[in-house]
Coordinates of C-alpha atoms and ligand atoms in Angstrom, one line a residue:
X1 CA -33.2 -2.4 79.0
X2 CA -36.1 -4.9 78.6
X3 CA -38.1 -2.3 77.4
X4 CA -35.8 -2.1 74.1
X5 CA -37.4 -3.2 71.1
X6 CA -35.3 -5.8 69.4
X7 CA -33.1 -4.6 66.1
X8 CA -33.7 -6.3 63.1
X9 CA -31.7 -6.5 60.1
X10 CA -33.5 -8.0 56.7
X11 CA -31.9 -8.6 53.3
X12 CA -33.8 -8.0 50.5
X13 CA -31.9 -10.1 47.5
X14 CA -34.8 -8.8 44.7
X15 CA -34.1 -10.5 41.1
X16 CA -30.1 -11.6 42.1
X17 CA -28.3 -14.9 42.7
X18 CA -27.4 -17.8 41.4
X19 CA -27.6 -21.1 43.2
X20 CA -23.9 -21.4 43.8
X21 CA -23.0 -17.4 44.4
X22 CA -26.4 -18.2 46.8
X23 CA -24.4 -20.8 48.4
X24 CA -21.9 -19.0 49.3
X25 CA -23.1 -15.9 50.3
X26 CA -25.7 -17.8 53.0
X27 CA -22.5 -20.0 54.5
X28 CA -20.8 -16.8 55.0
X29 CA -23.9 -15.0 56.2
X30 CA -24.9 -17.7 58.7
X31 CA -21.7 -17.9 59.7
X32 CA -20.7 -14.6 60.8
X33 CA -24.7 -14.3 62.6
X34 CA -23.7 -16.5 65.1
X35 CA -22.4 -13.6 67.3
X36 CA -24.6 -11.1 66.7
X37 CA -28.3 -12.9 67.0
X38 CA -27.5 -13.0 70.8
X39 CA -28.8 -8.9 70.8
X40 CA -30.3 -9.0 66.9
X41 CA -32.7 -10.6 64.2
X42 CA -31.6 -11.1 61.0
X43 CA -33.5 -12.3 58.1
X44 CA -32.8 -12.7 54.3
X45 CA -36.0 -12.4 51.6
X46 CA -34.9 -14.1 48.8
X47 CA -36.4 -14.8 44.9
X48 CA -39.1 -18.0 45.8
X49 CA -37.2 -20.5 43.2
X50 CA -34.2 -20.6 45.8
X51 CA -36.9 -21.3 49.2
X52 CA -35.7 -24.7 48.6
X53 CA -32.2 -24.0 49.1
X54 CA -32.1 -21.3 51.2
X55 CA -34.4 -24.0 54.1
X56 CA -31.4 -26.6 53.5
X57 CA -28.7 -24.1 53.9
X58 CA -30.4 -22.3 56.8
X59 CA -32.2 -24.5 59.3
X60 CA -30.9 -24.6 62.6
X61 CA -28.5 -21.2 61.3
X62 CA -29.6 -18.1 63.3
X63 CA -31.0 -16.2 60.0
X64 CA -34.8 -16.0 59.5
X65 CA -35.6 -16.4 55.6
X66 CA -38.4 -15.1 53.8
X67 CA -39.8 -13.9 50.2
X68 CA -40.4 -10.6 48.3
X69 CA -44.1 -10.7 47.7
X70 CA -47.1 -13.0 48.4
X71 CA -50.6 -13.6 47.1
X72 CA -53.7 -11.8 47.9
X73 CA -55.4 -15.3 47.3
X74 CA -54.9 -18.8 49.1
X75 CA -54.9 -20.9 45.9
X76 CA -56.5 -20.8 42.5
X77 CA -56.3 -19.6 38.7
X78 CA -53.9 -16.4 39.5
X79 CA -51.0 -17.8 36.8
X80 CA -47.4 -16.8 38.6
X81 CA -48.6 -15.7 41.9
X82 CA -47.0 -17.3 45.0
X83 CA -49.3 -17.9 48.0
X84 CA -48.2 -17.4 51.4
X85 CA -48.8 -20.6 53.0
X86 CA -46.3 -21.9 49.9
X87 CA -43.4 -19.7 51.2
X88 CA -44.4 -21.0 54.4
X89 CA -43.8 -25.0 53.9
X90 CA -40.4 -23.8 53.1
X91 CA -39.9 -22.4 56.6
X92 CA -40.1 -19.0 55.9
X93 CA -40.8 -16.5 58.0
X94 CA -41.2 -13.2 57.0
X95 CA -42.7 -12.1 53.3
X96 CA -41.9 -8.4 52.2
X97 CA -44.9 -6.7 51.0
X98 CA -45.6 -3.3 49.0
X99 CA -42.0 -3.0 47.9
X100 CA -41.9 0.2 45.9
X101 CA -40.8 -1.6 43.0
X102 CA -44.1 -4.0 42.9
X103 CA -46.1 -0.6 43.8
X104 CA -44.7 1.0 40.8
X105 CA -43.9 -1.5 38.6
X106 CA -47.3 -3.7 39.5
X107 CA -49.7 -1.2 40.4
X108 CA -49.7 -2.3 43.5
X109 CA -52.1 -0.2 45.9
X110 CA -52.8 0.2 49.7
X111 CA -55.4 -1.9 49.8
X112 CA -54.2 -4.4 47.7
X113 CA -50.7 -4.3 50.3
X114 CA -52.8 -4.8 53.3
X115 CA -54.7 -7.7 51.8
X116 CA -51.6 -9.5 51.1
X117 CA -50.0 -8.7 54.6
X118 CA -53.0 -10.0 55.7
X119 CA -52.7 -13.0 53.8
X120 CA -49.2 -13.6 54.8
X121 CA -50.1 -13.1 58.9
X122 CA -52.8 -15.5 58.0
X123 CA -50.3 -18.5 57.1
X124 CA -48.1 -17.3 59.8
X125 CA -45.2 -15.4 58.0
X126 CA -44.3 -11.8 59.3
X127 CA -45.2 -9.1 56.7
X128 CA -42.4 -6.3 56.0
X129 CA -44.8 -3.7 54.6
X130 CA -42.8 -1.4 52.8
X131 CA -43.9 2.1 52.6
X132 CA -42.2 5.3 51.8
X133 CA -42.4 8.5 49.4
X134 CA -41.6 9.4 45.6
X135 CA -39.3 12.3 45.3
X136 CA -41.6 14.1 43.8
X137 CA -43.8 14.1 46.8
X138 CA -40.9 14.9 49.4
X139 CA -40.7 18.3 47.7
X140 CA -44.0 18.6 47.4
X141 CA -44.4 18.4 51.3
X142 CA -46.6 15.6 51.0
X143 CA -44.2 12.5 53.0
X144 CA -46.2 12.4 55.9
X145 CA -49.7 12.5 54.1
X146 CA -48.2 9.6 51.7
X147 CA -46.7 7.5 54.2
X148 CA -49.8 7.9 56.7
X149 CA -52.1 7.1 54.0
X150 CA -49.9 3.9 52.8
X151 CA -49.9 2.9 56.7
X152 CA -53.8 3.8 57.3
X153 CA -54.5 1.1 54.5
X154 CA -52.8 -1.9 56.5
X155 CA -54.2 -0.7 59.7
X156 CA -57.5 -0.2 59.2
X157 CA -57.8 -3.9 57.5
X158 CA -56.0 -5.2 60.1
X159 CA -57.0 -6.4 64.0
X160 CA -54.7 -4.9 66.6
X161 CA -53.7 -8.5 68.0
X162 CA -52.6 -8.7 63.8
X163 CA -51.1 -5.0 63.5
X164 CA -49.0 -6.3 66.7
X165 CA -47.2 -8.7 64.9
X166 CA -46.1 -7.0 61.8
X167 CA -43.0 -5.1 60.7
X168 CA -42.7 -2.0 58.7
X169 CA -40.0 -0.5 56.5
X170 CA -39.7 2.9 55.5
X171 CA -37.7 3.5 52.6
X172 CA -38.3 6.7 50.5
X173 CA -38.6 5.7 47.0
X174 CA -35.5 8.3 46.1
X175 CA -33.1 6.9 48.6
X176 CA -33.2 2.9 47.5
X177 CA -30.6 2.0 45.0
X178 CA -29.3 5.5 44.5
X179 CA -26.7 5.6 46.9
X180 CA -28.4 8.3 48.5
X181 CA -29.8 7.7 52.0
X182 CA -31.8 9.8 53.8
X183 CA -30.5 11.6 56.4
X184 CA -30.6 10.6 59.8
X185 CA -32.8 13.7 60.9
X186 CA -35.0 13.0 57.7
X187 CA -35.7 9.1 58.4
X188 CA -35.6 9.6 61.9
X189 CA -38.4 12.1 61.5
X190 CA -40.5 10.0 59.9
X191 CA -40.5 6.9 62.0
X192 CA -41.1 8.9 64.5
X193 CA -44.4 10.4 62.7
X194 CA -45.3 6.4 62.1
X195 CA -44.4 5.5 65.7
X196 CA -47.5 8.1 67.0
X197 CA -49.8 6.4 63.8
X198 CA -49.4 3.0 65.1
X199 CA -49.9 4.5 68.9
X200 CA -52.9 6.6 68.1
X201 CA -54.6 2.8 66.4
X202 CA -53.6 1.3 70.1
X203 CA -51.0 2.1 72.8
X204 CA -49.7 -1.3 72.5
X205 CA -48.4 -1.1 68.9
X206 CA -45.5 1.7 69.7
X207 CA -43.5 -1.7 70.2
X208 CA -44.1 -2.7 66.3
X209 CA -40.5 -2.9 64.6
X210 CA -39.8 0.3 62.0
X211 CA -37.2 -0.5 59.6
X212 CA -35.3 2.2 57.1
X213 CA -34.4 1.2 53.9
X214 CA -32.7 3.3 51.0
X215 CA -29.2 3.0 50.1
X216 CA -28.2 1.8 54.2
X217 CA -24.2 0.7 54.2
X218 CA -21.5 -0.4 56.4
X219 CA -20.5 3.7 56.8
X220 CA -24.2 4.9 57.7
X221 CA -26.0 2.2 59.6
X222 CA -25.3 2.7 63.0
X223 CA -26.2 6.4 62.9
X224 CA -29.1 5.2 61.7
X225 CA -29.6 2.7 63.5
X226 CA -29.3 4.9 66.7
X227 CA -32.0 7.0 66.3
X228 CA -34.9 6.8 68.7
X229 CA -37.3 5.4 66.5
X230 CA -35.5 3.1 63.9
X231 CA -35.6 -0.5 64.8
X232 CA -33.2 -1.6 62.2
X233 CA -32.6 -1.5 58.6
X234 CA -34.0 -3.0 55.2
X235 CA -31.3 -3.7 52.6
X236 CA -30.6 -3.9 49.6
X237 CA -27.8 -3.6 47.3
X238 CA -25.5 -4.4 50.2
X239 CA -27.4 -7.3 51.4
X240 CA -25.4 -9.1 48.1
X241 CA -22.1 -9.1 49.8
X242 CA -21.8 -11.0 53.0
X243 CA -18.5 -8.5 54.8
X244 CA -20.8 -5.5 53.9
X245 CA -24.2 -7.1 55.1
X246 CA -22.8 -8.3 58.4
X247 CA -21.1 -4.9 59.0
X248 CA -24.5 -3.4 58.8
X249 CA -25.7 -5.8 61.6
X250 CA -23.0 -5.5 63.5
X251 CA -24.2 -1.6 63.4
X252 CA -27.4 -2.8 64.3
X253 CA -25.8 -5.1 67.3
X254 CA -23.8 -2.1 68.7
X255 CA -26.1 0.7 68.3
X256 CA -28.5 -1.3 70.6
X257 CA -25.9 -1.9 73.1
X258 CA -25.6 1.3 72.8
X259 CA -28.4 2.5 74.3
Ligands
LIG301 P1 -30.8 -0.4 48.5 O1 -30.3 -0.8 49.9 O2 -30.1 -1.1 47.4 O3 -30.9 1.1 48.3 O4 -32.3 -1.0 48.4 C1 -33.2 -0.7 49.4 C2 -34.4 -1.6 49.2 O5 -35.2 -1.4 48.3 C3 -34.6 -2.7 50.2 O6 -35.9 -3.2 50.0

């Protein structure tokens, strides 16, 4: 039982909220945590103008907060960028990187993801490296070489005392905001490709957390979640309404006790 990696559960708000629906949606949130965090982690990335309230409403609740991106660069002349060690004087913890959505939208590449989780371990924030296929390369039959390639990036920049201390979500590109998850077999399969990536880089890292992500709700999660090699869940949509996101880590809470 000791051996169990820890389930995490991590919001991902991307562009929604207002401060007072924010308000209440953290007081429910941090309220219904308190009997779950005893077997779970939960953590909510939120847009960087609410930092400020989210550390007020937060600190000493049992729910890690975090942002959706983070610099390449410390400081400097890079207009609208956020750096790292900013989130980080506002208590947060964990900084999503390589979201599909900034790959796509920002031509964000591997190298350029790796850099920024490096950044973000650097001013002591966790990096959710986000990695996962288009449709278009699922039927291809390319996943694996895609998502190997995505993980290679971060790795290979990375020390193994810093690979140790990262997470990273798997969410294929066709399964997030569609309604459509992945199958269990199908994301199951693929964490447990990225589970033997990590361990061929060093034994040590089979104990880095693998989150899905991609359309995960209160009626799927703890299948999901059961599965060998998936460590917990990265949400969206349903990380907007508090009864839906705590069912999802309740899943996570039972499916480890499951075990
Ligand atoms: P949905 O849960 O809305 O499919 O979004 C997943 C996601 O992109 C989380 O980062």
């Amino acid at each position: 039982m000791s051996e169990q990696r820890v389930k995490w559960v991590v919001g991902n708000w991307k562009m929604h909220g207002r401060l007072a629906e924010n308000a209440a949606l953290l007081q429910a949130v941090a309220d219904g945590a308190g009997a779950l965090v005893d077997v779970i982690r939960i953590g909510v990335c939120v847009p960087t103008p609410y930092l400020a309230q989210v550390q007020a409403l937060l600190a000493d609740r049992p729910v890690a907060w975090g942002v959706q991106d983070v610099s390449t660069y410390t400081h400097g002349a890079y207009t609208g960028e956020v750096a790292a060690g900013m989130a980080a004087e506002f208590g947060a913890t964990l900084a999503l990187v390589g979201h599909s959505e900034r790959r796509a939208y920002h031509a964000e590449s591997s190298d350029l993801v790796a850099a920024k989780a490096r950044r973000a371990l650097e001013s002591g924030l966790t990096p959710v490296v986000c990695i996962g296929e288009t449709l278009a390369e699922r039927e291809a039959g390319t996943t694996e070489a895609v998502v190997g390639a995505q993980l290679d990036a971060v790795l290979s920049l990375l020390s193994v005392e810093e690979a140790a201390r990262i997470v990273i979500a798997y969410e294929p590109v066709w399964a997030i905001g569609t309604g459509r998850s992945a199958t269990v077999e199908q994301a199951q399969e693929v964490h447990a490709f990225l589970r033997a990536r990590l361990v061929q880089k060093e034994a040590s890292l089979a104990r880095v957390a693998l989150l899905y992500g991609g359309s995960v709700k209160p009626e799927n999660a703890q299948a999901l979640f059961g599965q060998a090699d998936i460590d917990g869940g990265l949400i969206g949509g349903a990380s907007l309404k508090s009864q839906d996101f705590l069912a999802i880590c309740a899943a996570a809470k039972a499916a480890s006790l499951a075990r």
